[in-house]
PDB file of C-alpha atoms in Angstrom:
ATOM      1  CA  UNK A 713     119.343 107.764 108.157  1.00 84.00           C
ATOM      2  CA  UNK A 714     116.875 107.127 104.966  1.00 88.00           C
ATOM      3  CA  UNK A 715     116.924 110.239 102.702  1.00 93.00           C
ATOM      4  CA  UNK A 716     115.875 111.009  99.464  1.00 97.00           C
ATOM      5  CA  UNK A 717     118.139 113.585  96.984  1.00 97.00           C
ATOM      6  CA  UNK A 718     116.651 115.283  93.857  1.00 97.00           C
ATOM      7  CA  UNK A 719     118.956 116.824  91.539  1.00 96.00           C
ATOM      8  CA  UNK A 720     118.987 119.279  89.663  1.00 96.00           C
ATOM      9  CA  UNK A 721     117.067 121.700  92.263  1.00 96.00           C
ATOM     10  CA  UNK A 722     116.157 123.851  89.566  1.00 96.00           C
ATOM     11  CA  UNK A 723     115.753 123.884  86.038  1.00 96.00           C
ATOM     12  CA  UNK A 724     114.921 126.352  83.146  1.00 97.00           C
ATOM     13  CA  UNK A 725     114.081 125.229  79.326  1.00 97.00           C
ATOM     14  CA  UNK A 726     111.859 126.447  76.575  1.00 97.00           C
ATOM     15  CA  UNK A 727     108.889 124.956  75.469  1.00 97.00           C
ATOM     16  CA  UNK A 728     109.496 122.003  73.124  1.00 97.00           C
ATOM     17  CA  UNK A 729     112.362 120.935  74.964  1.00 97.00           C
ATOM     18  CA  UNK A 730     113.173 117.350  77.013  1.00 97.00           C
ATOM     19  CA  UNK A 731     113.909 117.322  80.207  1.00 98.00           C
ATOM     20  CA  UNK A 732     115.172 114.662  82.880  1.00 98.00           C
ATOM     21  CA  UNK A 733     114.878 115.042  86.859  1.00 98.00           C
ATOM     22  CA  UNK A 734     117.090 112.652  89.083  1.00 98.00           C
ATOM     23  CA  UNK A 735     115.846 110.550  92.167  1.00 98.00           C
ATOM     24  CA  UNK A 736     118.499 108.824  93.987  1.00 97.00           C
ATOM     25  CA  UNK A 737     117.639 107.145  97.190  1.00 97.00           C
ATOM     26  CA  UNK A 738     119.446 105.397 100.648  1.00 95.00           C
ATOM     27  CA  UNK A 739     116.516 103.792 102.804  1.00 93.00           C
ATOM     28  CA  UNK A 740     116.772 101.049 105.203  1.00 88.00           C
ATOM     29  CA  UNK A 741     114.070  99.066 103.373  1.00 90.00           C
ATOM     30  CA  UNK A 742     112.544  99.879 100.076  1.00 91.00           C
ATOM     31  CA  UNK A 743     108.509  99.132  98.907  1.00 90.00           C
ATOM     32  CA  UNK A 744     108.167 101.707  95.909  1.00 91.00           C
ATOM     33  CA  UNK A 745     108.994 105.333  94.389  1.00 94.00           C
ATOM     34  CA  UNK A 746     106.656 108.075  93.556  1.00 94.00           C
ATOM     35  CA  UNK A 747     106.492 111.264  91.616  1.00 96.00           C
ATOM     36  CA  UNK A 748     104.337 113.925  92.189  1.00 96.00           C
ATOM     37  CA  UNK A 749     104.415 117.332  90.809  1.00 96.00           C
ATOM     38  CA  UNK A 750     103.115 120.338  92.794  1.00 95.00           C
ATOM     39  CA  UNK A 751     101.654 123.373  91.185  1.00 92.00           C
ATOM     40  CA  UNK A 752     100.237 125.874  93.859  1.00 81.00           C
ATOM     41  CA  UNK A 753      99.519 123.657  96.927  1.00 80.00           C
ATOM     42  CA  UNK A 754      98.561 119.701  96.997  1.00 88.00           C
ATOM     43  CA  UNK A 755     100.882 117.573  95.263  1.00 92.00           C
ATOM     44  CA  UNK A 756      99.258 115.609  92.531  1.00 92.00           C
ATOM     45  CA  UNK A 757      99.946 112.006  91.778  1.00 92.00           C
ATOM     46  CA  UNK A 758     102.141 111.329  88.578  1.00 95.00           C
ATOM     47  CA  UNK A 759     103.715 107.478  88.958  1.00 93.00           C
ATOM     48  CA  UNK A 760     104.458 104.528  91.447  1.00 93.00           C
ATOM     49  CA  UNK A 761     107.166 102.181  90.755  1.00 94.00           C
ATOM     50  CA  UNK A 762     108.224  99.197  92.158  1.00 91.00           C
ATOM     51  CA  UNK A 763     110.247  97.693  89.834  1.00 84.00           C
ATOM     52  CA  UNK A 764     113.581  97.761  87.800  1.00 85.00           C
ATOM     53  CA  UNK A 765     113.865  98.480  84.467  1.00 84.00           C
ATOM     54  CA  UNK A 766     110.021  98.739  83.920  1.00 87.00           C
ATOM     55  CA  UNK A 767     108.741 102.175  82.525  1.00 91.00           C
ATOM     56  CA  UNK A 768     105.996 103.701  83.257  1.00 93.00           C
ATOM     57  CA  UNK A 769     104.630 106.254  81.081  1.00 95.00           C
ATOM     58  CA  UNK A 770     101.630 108.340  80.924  1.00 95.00           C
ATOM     59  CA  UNK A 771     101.416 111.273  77.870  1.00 96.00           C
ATOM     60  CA  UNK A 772     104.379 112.891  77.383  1.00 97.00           C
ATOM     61  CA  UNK A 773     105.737 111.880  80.796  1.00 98.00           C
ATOM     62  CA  UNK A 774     107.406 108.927  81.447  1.00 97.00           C
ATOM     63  CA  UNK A 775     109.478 107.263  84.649  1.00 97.00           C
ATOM     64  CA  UNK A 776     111.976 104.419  85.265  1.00 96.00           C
ATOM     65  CA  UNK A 777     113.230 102.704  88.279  1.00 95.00           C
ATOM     66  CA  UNK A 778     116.667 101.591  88.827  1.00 94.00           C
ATOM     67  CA  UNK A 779     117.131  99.218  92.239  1.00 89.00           C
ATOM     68  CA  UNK A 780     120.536  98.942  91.695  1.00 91.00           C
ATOM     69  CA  UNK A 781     121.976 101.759  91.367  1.00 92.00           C
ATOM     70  CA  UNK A 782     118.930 103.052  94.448  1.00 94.00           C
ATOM     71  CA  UNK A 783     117.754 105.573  91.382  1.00 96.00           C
ATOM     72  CA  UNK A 784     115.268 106.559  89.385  1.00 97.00           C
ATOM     73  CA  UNK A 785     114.149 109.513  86.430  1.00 97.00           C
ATOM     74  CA  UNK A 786     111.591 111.360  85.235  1.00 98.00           C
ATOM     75  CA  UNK A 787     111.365 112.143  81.497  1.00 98.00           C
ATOM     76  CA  UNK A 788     109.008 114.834  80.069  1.00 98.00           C
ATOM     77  CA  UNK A 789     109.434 115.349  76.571  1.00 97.00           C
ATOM     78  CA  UNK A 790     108.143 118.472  74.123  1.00 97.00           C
ATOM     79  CA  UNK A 791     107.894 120.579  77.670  1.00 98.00           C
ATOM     80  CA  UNK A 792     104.972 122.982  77.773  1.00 97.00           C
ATOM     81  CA  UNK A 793     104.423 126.110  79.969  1.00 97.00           C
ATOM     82  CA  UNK A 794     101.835 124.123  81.678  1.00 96.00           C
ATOM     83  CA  UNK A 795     104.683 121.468  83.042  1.00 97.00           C
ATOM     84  CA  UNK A 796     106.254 124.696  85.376  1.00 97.00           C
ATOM     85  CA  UNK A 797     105.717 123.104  89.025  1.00 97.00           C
ATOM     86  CA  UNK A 798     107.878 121.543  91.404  1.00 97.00           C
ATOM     87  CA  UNK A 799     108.163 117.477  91.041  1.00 98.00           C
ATOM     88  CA  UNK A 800     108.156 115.615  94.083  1.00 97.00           C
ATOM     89  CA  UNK A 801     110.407 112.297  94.128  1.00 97.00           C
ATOM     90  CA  UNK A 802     109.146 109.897  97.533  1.00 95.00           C
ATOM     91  CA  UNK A 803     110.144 106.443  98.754  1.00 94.00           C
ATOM     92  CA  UNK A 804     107.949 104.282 100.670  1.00 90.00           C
ATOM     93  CA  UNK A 805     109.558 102.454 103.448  1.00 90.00           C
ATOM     94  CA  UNK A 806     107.691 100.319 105.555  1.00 86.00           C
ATOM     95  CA  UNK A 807     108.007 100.561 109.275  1.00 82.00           C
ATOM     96  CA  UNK A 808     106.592  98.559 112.155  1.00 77.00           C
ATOM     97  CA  UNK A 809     102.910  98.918 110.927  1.00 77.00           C
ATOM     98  CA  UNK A 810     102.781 101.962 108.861  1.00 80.00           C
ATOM     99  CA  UNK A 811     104.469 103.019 105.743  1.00 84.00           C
ATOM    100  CA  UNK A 812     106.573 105.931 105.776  1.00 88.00           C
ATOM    101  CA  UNK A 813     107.296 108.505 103.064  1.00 90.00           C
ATOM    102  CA  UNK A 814     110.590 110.337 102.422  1.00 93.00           C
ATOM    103  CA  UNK A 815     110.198 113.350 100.281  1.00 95.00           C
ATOM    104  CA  UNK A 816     113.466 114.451  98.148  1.00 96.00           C
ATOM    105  CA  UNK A 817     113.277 118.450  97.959  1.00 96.00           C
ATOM    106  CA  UNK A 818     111.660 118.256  94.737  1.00 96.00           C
ATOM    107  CA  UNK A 819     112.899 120.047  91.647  1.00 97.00           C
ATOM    108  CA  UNK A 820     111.872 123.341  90.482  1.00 97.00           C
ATOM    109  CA  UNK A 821     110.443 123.457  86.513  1.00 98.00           C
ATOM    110  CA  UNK A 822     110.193 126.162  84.845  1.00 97.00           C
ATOM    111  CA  UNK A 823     109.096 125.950  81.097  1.00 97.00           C
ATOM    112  CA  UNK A 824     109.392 129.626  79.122  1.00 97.00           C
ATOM    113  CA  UNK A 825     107.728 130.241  75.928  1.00 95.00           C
TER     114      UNK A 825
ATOM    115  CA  UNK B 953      84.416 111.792  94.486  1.00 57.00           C
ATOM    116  CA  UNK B 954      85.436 114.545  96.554  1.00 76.00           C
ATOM    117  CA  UNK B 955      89.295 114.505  96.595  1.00 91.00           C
ATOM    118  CA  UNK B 956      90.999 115.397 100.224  1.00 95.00           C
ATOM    119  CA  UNK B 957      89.513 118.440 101.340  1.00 95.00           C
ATOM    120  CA  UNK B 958      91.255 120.846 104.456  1.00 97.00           C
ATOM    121  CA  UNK B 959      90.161 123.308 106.493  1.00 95.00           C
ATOM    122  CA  UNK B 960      91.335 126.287 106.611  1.00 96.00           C
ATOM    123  CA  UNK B 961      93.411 127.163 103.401  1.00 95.00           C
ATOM    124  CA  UNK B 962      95.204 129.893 105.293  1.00 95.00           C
ATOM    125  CA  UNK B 963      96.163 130.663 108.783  1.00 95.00           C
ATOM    126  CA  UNK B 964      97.746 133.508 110.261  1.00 97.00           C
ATOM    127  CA  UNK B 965      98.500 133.411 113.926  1.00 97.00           C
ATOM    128  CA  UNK B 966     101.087 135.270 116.633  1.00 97.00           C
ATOM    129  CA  UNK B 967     103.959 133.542 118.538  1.00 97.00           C
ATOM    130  CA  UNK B 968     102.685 131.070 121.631  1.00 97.00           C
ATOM    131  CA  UNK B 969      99.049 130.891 120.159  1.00 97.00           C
ATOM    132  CA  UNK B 970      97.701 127.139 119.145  1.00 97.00           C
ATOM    133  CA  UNK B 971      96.406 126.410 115.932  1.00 98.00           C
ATOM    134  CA  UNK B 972      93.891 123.553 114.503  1.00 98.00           C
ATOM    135  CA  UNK B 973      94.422 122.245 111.141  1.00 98.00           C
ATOM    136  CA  UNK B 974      91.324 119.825 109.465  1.00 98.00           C
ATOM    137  CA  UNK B 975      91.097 117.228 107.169  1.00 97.00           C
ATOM    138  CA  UNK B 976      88.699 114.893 105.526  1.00 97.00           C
ATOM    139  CA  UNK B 977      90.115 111.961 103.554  1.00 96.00           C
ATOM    140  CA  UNK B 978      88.964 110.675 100.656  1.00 94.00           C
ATOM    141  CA  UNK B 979      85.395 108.359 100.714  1.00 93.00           C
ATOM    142  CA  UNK B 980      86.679 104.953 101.632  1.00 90.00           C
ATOM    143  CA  UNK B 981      90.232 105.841 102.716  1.00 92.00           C
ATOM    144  CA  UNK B 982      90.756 105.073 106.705  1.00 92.00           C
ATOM    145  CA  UNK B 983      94.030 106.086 106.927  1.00 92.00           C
ATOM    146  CA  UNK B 984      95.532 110.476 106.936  1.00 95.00           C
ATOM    147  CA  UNK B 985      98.831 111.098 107.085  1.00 95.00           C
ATOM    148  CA  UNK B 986      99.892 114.606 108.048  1.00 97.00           C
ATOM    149  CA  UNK B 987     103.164 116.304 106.751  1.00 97.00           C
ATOM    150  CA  UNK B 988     105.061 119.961 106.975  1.00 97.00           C
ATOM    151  CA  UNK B 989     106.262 121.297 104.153  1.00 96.00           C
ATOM    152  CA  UNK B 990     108.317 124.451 104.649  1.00 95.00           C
ATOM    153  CA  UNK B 991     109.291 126.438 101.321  1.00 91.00           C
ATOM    154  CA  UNK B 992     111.809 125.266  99.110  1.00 89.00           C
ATOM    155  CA  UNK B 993     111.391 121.530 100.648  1.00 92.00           C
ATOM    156  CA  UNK B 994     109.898 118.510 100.650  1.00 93.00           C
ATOM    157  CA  UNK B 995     107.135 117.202 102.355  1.00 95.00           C
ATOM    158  CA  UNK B 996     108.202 116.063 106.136  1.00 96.00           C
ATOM    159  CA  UNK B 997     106.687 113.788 107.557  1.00 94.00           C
ATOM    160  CA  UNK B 998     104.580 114.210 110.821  1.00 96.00           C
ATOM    161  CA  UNK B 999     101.797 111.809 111.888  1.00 93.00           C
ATOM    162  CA  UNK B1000      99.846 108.453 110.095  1.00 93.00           C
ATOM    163  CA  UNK B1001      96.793 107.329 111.876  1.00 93.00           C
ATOM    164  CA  UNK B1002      94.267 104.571 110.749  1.00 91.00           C
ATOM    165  CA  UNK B1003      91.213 103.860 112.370  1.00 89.00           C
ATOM    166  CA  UNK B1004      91.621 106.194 115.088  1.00 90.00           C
ATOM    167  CA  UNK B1005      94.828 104.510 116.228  1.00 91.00           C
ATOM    168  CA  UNK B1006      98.033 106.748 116.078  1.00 92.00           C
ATOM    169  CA  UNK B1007     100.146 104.277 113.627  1.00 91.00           C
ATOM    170  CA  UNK B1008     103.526 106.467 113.417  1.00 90.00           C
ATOM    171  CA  UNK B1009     105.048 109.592 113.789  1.00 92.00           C
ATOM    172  CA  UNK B1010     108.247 112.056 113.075  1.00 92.00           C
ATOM    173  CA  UNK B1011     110.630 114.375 114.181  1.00 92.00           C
ATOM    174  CA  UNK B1012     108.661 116.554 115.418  1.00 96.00           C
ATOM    175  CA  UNK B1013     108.459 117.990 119.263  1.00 96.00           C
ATOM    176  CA  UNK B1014     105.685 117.118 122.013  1.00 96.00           C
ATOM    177  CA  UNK B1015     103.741 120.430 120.788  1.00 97.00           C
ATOM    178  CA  UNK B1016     102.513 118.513 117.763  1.00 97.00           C
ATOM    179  CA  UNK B1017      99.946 116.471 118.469  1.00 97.00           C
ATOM    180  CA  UNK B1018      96.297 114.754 115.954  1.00 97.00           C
ATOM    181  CA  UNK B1019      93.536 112.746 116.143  1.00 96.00           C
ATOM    182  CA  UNK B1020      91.541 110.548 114.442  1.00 97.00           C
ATOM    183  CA  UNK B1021      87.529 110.753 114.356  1.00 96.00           C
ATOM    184  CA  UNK B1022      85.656 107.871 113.603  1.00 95.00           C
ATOM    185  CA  UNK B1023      84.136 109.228 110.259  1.00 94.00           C
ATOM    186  CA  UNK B1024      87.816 108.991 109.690  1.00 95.00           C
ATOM    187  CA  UNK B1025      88.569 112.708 109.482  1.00 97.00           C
ATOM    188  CA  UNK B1026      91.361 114.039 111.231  1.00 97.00           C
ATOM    189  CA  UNK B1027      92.520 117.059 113.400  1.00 98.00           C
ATOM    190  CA  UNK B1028      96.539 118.533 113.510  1.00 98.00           C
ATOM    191  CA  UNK B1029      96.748 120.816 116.973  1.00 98.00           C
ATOM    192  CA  UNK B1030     100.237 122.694 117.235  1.00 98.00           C
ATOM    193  CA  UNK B1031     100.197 124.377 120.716  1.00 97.00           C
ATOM    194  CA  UNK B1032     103.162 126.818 121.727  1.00 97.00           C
ATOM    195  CA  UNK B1033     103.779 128.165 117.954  1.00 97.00           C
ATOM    196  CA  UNK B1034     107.119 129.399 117.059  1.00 97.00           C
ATOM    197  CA  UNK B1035     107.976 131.569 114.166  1.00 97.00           C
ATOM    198  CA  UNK B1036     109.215 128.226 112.101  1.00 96.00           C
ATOM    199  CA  UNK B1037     106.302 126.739 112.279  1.00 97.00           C
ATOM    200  CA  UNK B1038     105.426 128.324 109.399  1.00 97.00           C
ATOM    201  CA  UNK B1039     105.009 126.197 106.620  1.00 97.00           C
ATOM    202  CA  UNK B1040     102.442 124.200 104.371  1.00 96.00           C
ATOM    203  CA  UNK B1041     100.655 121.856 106.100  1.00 97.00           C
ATOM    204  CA  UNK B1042      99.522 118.596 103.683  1.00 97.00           C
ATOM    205  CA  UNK B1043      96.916 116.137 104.707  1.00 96.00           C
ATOM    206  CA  UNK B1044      97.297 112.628 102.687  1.00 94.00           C
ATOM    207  CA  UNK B1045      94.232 109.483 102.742  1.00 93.00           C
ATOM    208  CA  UNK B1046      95.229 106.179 101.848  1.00 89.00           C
ATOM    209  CA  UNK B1047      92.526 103.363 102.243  1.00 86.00           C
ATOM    210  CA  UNK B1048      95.150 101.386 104.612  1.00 77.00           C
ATOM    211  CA  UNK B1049      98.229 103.227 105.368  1.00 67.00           C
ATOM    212  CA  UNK B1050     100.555 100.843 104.622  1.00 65.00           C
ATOM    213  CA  UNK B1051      99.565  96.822 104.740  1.00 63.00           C
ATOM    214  CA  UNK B1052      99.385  97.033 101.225  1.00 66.00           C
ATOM    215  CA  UNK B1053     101.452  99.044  98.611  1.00 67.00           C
ATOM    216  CA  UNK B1054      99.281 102.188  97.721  1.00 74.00           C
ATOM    217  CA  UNK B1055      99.440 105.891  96.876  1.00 83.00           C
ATOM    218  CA  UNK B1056      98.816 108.556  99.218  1.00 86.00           C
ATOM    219  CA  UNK B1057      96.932 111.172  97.656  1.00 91.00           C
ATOM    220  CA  UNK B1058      97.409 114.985  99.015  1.00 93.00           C
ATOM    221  CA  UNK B1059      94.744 117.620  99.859  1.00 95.00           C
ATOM    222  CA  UNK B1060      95.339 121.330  99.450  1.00 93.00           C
ATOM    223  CA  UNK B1061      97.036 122.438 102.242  1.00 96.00           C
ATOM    224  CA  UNK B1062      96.831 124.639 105.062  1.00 97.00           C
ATOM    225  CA  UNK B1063      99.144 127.764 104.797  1.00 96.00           C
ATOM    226  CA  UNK B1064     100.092 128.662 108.073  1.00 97.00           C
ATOM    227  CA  UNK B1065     102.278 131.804 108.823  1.00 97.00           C
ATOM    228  CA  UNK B1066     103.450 132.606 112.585  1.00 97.00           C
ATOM    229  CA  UNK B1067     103.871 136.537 112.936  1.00 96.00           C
TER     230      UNK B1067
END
């Protein structure tokens, strides 16, 4: 069965500090990862990646994929208050004539003063 | 551009009743995706249809069912409601669904509690 695992559930730092979230994945057939991090209600796009090795980064937040070892993290350095959410880690695996997305069970952030 | 928008943003309903959840995807996107999200998970997956055409679904029982309108907007009926039914319901537009790598991108939400 495909399924997505995010580790660690939950996490607590101060501001200033660097953080890493875990993806690891086991899908039948793999077309890219996502990130999204979810404040109140809609989760709001952060990355796609489709290939190894290749980071993407956008401020202080940046993501890697690793196809071998079915993995991938999500960096956020100098944490703010404003970076409290849950992150969302999904993996696109194409079916028949859709795309399907499995949702890890995200990571709780919480950034203190 | 008006992001994803749903209708309503919260929902409270009884045991056995049947609810309607709406969504409008974003201009130009032809394909909504509907998930459940229950508190403290992830987003599960429900139904994906594009142009009107049911194109997958989950796990989920016979008392689920959508639609597709052909302004593209979309309707989730639950009939029958149980008590774990509760959850956040999320509405994602993509402009194919999946013939081409893409991102989904998430409305609001409908909060739904069953008393």
């Amino acid at each position: 069965e495909d399924k997505v695992v995010q580790s660690p559930l939950s996490l607590v730092v101060h501001e200033g500090d660097t953080v890493t979230l875990n993806c690891s994945y086991e899908v039948t057939n793999f077309r890219s990862l996502l990130w999204y991090k979810q404040e109140k209600k809609a989760p709001t796009f952060l990355f796609m990646l489709t290939s190894s090795g290749i980071e993407k980064k956008s401020g202080r937040l940046s993501s890697i994929l690793d196809k071998k070892e079915l993995s991938s993290i999500l960096n956020i350095t100098a944490t703010q208050t404003g970076d409290s959410a849950i992150y969302l880690c999904a993996v696109e695996v194409p079916r028949d004539n859709f795309n399907k997305f499995y949702f890890g069970s995200g990571t709780k952030l919480n950034v203190k003063p | 551009d008006a992001g994803v928008t749903q209708s309503p943003t919260h929902l409270i309903k009884t045991r056995g009743q049947q609810v309607t959840l709406r969504c409008s995807p974003i201009s130009g996107h032809k394909s909504v995706s509907w998930y459940q999200q229950v508190l403290g998970q992830g987003p599960q997956f429900i139904f994906q249809y594009y142009e009107k055409e049911e194109r997958g679904r989950g796990n989920f029982p016979d008392r689920f069912s959508a639609r597709q309108f052909p302004n593209y907007s979309s309707e989730l009926n639950v009939n029958a409601l149980l008590l774990g039914d509760s959850a956040l319901y999320l509405c994602a537009s993509s402009r194919t669904g999946g013939f081409f790598q893409e991102t989904q991108y998430f409305g609001p939400g409908t909060r739904l509690l069953v008393l």
